[in-house]
Amino acid sequence: MELLADKPEDDKSGQVAAQGFTYQEWYAVLLIAELLEKQDDFAVGIEVKEDIAVLDSATAPTSVEFCQVKTNEQVAAWTFDELHKASSKRLKDGTLPLSILGKLYKRRHQFSGAPTKLRFVTNTSIKLKESTGSVNLHDYRLESLAETAKKAVSTALAKQLELDAGAITLDEIRLHRSDLPLGQQHLFISGKLSDLAHRRKFEFKVSQPAIAATMLASEMRKRGSNTGFASTFEELKAKRLMTRQDALQTLIQVSEPPPGIDDVFNAVLNRLDAEGHDFSMVDDIRMQKVPLLSAMSDRTNALFKRQVTTLVDCYKTLKAERGPDTQKLGSFMERLTAEALKKNKQDFVAVEMPFIHALSLMVIRNGIDVNVFTVAANSQPKGAE
């Protein structure tokens, strides 16, 4: 997905002009709320080639959906012709402007060879003329058009982009009317977040959903306003993409942790202090609270599942031995960490030692529902035993 990285000729006007929360930014937050309902990884960025780009992975994306967002406050509906027919009035440089779908389809042409989906998003419906009359579309895929309409759209796009009409493919192009209102979007999205929390899609409470929605929008605006040049995908992810992990960490910071987990975490730190354990080590562990809760909330994190499984296996062995290292919490933590690294070091190389210590403490004090992670990590498909 290095194609997503910045190019010198890319238009950054949208980034520079971003002031406050736009409809585009709120729609990106709505997409994130919808994606959090699923257990799949994702990354969402605004002003990444298009208004919004949705990737199917934050680490190794294999497909991207480009969304072009346009509000229409003047009329009740767009006409279908407005979307694919270009204006005959030339621009200052003498070229003819691309239509709305022409600009969007240009992204597919630029990403030729990579799976791309396209979505036109608006707050109103789209009016399509058919032989029996006009119909208002709220969610429509261009591949469903009648053959004559398909030919007209393909011909128009091919002419605008100077392509062969036979090269135009209308599959995975979606016209979507969003339910997101033009005002008070934070209340609409807060309802989505509350519903997700009610259905236990998170491992923490969302006690202030409106504030949580606004925090997500703030994070999206910050990323969309970043005009720093990103020459690689990793730079792009760091500067302008919000991943599943980023979204969960943002929500955790303004929400309550799962019942009991916060108490357990504070209790083990107090116990270490009472034992006179190394102050710097305890302080480093204390800083792992948010990353730990975020990892515990992400059921798609296969690496974290393996880490928990390794620690649980080592914990059971050490507890059964009841050696001198298990008499104090601090020494038990250090011994458990050492045994886990000895058994499966490759699964812990990407995390810092304070995080492993924090996770060890939670395993020792039953502060994590290990069944959620160890079953999934150890499970095998039928016939694989």
Coordinates of N, CA and C in Angstrom, one line a residue, residues 2-117:
E2 N 2.1 1.2 -0.5 CA 2.9 2.4 -0.6 C 2.3 3.4 -1.6
L3 N 1.3 2.9 -2.4 CA 0.6 3.8 -3.3 C -0.1 4.9 -2.5
L4 N -0.4 4.6 -1.3 CA -1.1 5.6 -0.4 C -0.2 6.7 0.1
A5 N 1.1 6.5 0.0 CA 2.0 7.5 0.5 C 1.9 8.8 -0.3
D6 N 2.3 9.9 0.2 CA 2.2 11.2 -0.4 C 3.1 11.3 -1.7
K7 N 2.6 12.0 -2.6 CA 3.3 12.4 -3.9 C 3.4 13.9 -3.9
P8 N 4.5 14.4 -4.5 CA 4.6 15.9 -4.6 C 3.4 16.6 -5.2
E9 N 2.7 15.9 -6.1 CA 1.6 16.6 -6.8 C 0.3 16.5 -6.1
D10 N 0.3 15.8 -5.0 CA -1.0 15.6 -4.3 C -1.5 17.0 -3.8
D11 N -2.9 17.1 -3.9 CA -3.5 18.3 -3.4 C -3.7 18.3 -1.9
K12 N -3.2 19.2 -1.2 CA -3.3 19.3 0.3 C -4.2 20.4 0.8
S13 N -5.0 21.0 -0.1 CA -5.8 22.1 0.3 C -6.8 21.7 1.3
G14 N -7.3 20.5 1.3 CA -8.3 20.0 2.2 C -7.7 20.0 3.6
Q15 N -6.4 19.6 3.7 CA -5.8 19.5 5.0 C -5.6 20.9 5.6
V16 N -5.1 21.8 4.8 CA -4.8 23.2 5.2 C -6.1 23.9 5.7
A17 N -7.2 23.6 5.0 CA -8.4 24.3 5.2 C -9.2 23.8 6.4
A18 N -8.8 22.6 6.9 CA -9.6 22.0 8.0 C -9.7 22.8 9.2
Q19 N -10.8 23.3 9.6 CA -11.0 24.1 10.8 C -12.2 23.6 11.5
G20 N -12.1 23.2 12.7 CA -13.3 22.7 13.4 C -13.6 21.3 12.9
F21 N -14.8 20.8 13.3 CA -15.2 19.5 12.9 C -16.1 19.6 11.7
T22 N -15.7 19.0 10.6 CA -16.5 19.1 9.4 C -17.4 17.8 9.3
Y23 N -18.3 17.8 8.3 CA -19.2 16.7 8.1 C -18.3 15.5 7.7
Q24 N -17.3 15.7 6.9 CA -16.3 14.7 6.5 C -15.7 14.0 7.7
E25 N -15.2 14.8 8.7 CA -14.5 14.3 9.8 C -15.5 13.5 10.7
W26 N -16.7 14.0 10.8 CA -17.7 13.2 11.6 C -18.1 11.9 10.9
Y27 N -18.2 12.0 9.6 CA -18.5 10.7 8.9 C -17.4 9.7 9.1
A28 N -16.1 10.2 9.1 CA -15.0 9.2 9.4 C -15.1 8.6 10.8
V29 N -15.6 9.4 11.7 CA -15.8 8.9 13.1 C -16.9 7.9 13.1
L30 N -18.0 8.1 12.3 CA -19.1 7.2 12.2 C -18.6 5.9 11.6
L31 N -17.8 6.0 10.6 CA -17.2 4.7 10.0 C -16.4 3.9 11.1
I32 N -15.6 4.6 11.9 CA -14.8 4.0 12.9 C -15.8 3.3 13.9
A33 N -16.8 4.0 14.3 CA -17.8 3.3 15.3 C -18.4 2.1 14.6
E34 N -18.7 2.1 13.4 CA -19.3 0.9 12.7 C -18.2 -0.2 12.6
L35 N -17.0 0.2 12.3 CA -15.9 -0.8 12.2 C -15.6 -1.4 13.5
L36 N -15.7 -0.7 14.6 CA -15.4 -1.2 15.9 C -16.4 -2.3 16.3
E37 N -17.6 -2.3 15.7 CA -18.6 -3.3 16.0 C -18.1 -4.7 15.5
K38 N -17.3 -4.7 14.5 CA -16.7 -6.0 14.0 C -15.4 -6.3 14.7
Q39 N -14.9 -7.4 14.5 CA -13.7 -7.8 15.2 C -12.4 -7.7 14.3
D40 N -12.6 -7.1 13.1 CA -11.5 -7.0 12.2 C -10.7 -5.8 12.4
D41 N -9.5 -5.9 11.9 CA -8.5 -4.7 12.0 C -8.9 -3.7 11.0
F42 N -8.5 -2.5 11.1 CA -8.8 -1.4 10.2 C -7.9 -0.2 10.4
A43 N -7.9 0.7 9.5 CA -7.3 2.0 9.6 C -8.1 3.0 8.7
V44 N -8.4 4.1 9.3 CA -9.2 5.1 8.6 C -8.4 6.4 8.6
G45 N -8.3 7.1 7.4 CA -7.6 8.3 7.3 C -8.4 9.3 6.5
I46 N -8.3 10.6 6.8 CA -8.9 11.6 6.0 C -7.9 12.4 5.3
E47 N -8.2 12.9 4.1 CA -7.3 13.5 3.2 C -6.1 12.6 2.8
V48 N -6.4 11.4 2.6 CA -5.4 10.4 2.1 C -5.9 10.0 0.7
K49 N -5.4 10.8 -0.2 CA -5.7 10.6 -1.7 C -7.2 11.1 -1.9
E50 N -8.1 10.8 -1.0 CA -9.5 11.1 -1.1 C -10.0 11.7 0.2
D51 N -11.2 12.1 0.2 CA -11.8 12.7 1.5 C -11.5 11.7 2.7
I52 N -11.9 10.4 2.5 CA -11.7 9.4 3.5 C -11.1 8.1 2.8
A53 N -10.2 7.5 3.4 CA -9.7 6.2 3.0 C -9.8 5.2 4.1
V54 N -10.4 4.0 3.8 CA -10.6 3.0 4.8 C -9.8 1.7 4.3
L55 N -8.9 1.3 5.2 CA -8.0 0.2 4.9 C -8.5 -1.0 5.7
D56 N -8.3 -2.2 5.2 CA -8.7 -3.4 5.8 C -7.7 -3.9 6.9
S57 N -6.6 -3.2 7.0 CA -5.6 -3.6 8.0 C -4.7 -2.4 8.3
A58 N -4.2 -2.3 9.6 CA -3.3 -1.2 9.9 C -1.9 -1.6 9.7
T59 N -1.6 -2.9 9.5 CA -0.3 -3.4 9.3 C 0.1 -3.9 7.9
A60 N -0.9 -4.6 7.3 CA -0.6 -5.2 6.0 C -1.9 -5.1 5.2
P61 N -2.3 -3.9 4.8 CA -3.6 -3.7 4.1 C -3.5 -4.3 2.7
T62 N -4.6 -5.0 2.3 CA -4.7 -5.6 1.0 C -5.8 -4.9 0.1
S63 N -6.6 -4.1 0.7 CA -7.6 -3.3 -0.1 C -7.9 -2.0 0.6
V64 N -8.4 -1.1 -0.2 CA -8.8 0.2 0.3 C -10.1 0.7 -0.3
E65 N -10.9 1.4 0.5 CA -12.1 2.0 0.0 C -12.0 3.5 0.1
F66 N -12.1 4.2 -1.0 CA -12.1 5.6 -1.0 C -13.5 6.2 -1.0
C67 N -13.7 7.1 0.0 CA -15.0 7.8 0.1 C -14.9 9.2 -0.2
Q68 N -15.8 9.7 -1.1 CA -15.9 11.1 -1.4 C -17.1 11.6 -0.7
V69 N -17.0 12.6 0.1 CA -18.1 13.1 1.0 C -18.6 14.5 0.5
K70 N -19.8 14.6 0.2 CA -20.4 15.9 -0.3 C -21.8 16.1 0.3
T71 N -21.9 17.2 1.0 CA -23.3 17.5 1.6 C -24.0 18.4 0.5
N72 N -25.3 18.3 0.6 CA -26.2 19.1 -0.3 C -27.3 19.7 0.5
E73 N -27.2 21.0 0.9 CA -28.2 21.7 1.7 C -29.2 22.5 0.9
Q74 N -29.0 22.5 -0.5 CA -29.8 23.3 -1.3 C -31.1 22.6 -1.9
V75 N -30.9 21.3 -2.2 CA -32.0 20.5 -2.8 C -32.2 19.2 -2.0
A76 N -33.3 18.6 -2.3 CA -33.6 17.4 -1.5 C -32.9 16.1 -2.0
A77 N -32.4 16.2 -3.3 CA -31.7 15.0 -3.8 C -30.8 15.5 -4.9
W78 N -29.7 14.7 -5.1 CA -28.8 14.8 -6.3 C -29.5 14.1 -7.5
T79 N -29.3 14.6 -8.7 CA -29.7 13.8 -9.8 C -28.5 12.9 -10.2
F80 N -28.8 11.8 -10.8 CA -27.8 10.9 -11.1 C -26.9 11.5 -12.2
D81 N -27.4 12.3 -13.1 CA -26.6 13.0 -14.1 C -25.6 13.9 -13.5
E82 N -26.0 14.6 -12.4 CA -25.0 15.5 -11.7 C -23.8 14.7 -11.2
L83 N -23.9 13.5 -11.0 CA -22.8 12.7 -10.4 C -21.8 12.3 -11.5
H84 N -22.3 12.0 -12.7 CA -21.3 11.4 -13.6 C -21.1 12.3 -14.9
K85 N -21.9 13.3 -15.1 CA -21.7 14.2 -16.2 C -20.9 15.4 -15.8
A86 N -19.8 15.7 -16.6 CA -18.9 16.8 -16.3 C -19.4 18.1 -16.9
S87 N -19.0 19.2 -16.3 CA -19.4 20.5 -16.8 C -18.7 20.8 -18.1
S88 N -19.3 21.5 -19.0 CA -18.7 21.8 -20.3 C -17.9 23.1 -20.2
K89 N -17.9 23.8 -19.0 CA -17.2 25.0 -18.8 C -15.7 24.6 -18.4
R90 N -14.8 25.1 -19.2 CA -13.4 24.8 -18.9 C -12.8 25.6 -17.7
L91 N -11.8 24.9 -17.1 CA -11.2 25.6 -15.9 C -10.2 26.6 -16.4
K92 N -9.5 27.3 -15.5 CA -8.6 28.4 -15.9 C -7.4 27.8 -16.7
D93 N -7.0 26.6 -16.5 CA -5.9 26.0 -17.2 C -6.3 25.5 -18.5
G94 N -7.6 25.6 -18.9 CA -8.1 25.1 -20.2 C -8.6 23.7 -20.2
T95 N -8.5 23.0 -19.1 CA -9.0 21.6 -19.1 C -10.4 21.6 -18.6
L96 N -11.1 20.5 -19.0 CA -12.5 20.3 -18.5 C -12.5 19.7 -17.2
P97 N -13.4 20.1 -16.3 CA -13.4 19.5 -14.9 C -14.0 18.1 -14.9
L98 N -13.5 17.3 -14.0 CA -14.1 16.0 -13.8 C -15.4 16.0 -13.1
S99 N -16.3 15.1 -13.4 CA -17.5 15.0 -12.6 C -17.2 14.4 -11.2
I100 N -18.2 14.4 -10.4 CA -18.0 13.8 -9.0 C -17.5 12.3 -9.1
L101 N -18.2 11.5 -9.9 CA -17.8 10.2 -10.0 C -16.5 10.0 -10.8
G102 N -16.2 11.0 -11.7 CA -15.0 11.0 -12.4 C -13.8 11.2 -11.5
K103 N -13.9 12.1 -10.6 CA -12.8 12.3 -9.6 C -12.6 11.1 -8.7
L104 N -13.7 10.5 -8.3 CA -13.7 9.3 -7.5 C -13.1 8.1 -8.2
Y105 N -13.5 7.9 -9.5 CA -13.0 6.8 -10.3 C -11.5 6.9 -10.6
K106 N -11.0 8.2 -10.6 CA -9.6 8.4 -10.9 C -8.8 7.7 -9.9
R107 N -9.2 7.5 -8.7 CA -8.5 6.8 -7.6 C -8.3 5.4 -8.0
R108 N -9.4 4.7 -8.6 CA -9.2 3.3 -9.0 C -8.2 3.2 -10.1
H109 N -8.2 4.1 -11.0 CA -7.3 4.1 -12.1 C -5.8 4.2 -11.5
Q110 N -5.6 5.1 -10.6 CA -4.3 5.3 -10.0 C -3.9 4.1 -9.2
F111 N -4.8 3.4 -8.7 CA -4.5 2.2 -7.9 C -4.7 0.9 -8.7
S112 N -4.6 1.0 -10.0 CA -4.7 -0.1 -10.9 C -3.9 -1.3 -10.4
G113 N -4.5 -2.5 -10.3 CA -3.8 -3.7 -9.8 C -4.0 -3.9 -8.3
A114 N -4.5 -2.9 -7.6 CA -4.8 -3.1 -6.1 C -6.3 -3.0 -5.9
P115 N -6.8 -3.9 -5.1 CA -8.3 -3.9 -4.9 C -8.8 -2.6 -4.3
T116 N -9.7 -2.0 -5.0 CA -10.2 -0.7 -4.5 C -11.8 -0.7 -4.5
K117 N -12.4 -0.1 -3.5 CA -13.8 0.1 -3.5 C -14.0 1.7 -3.5

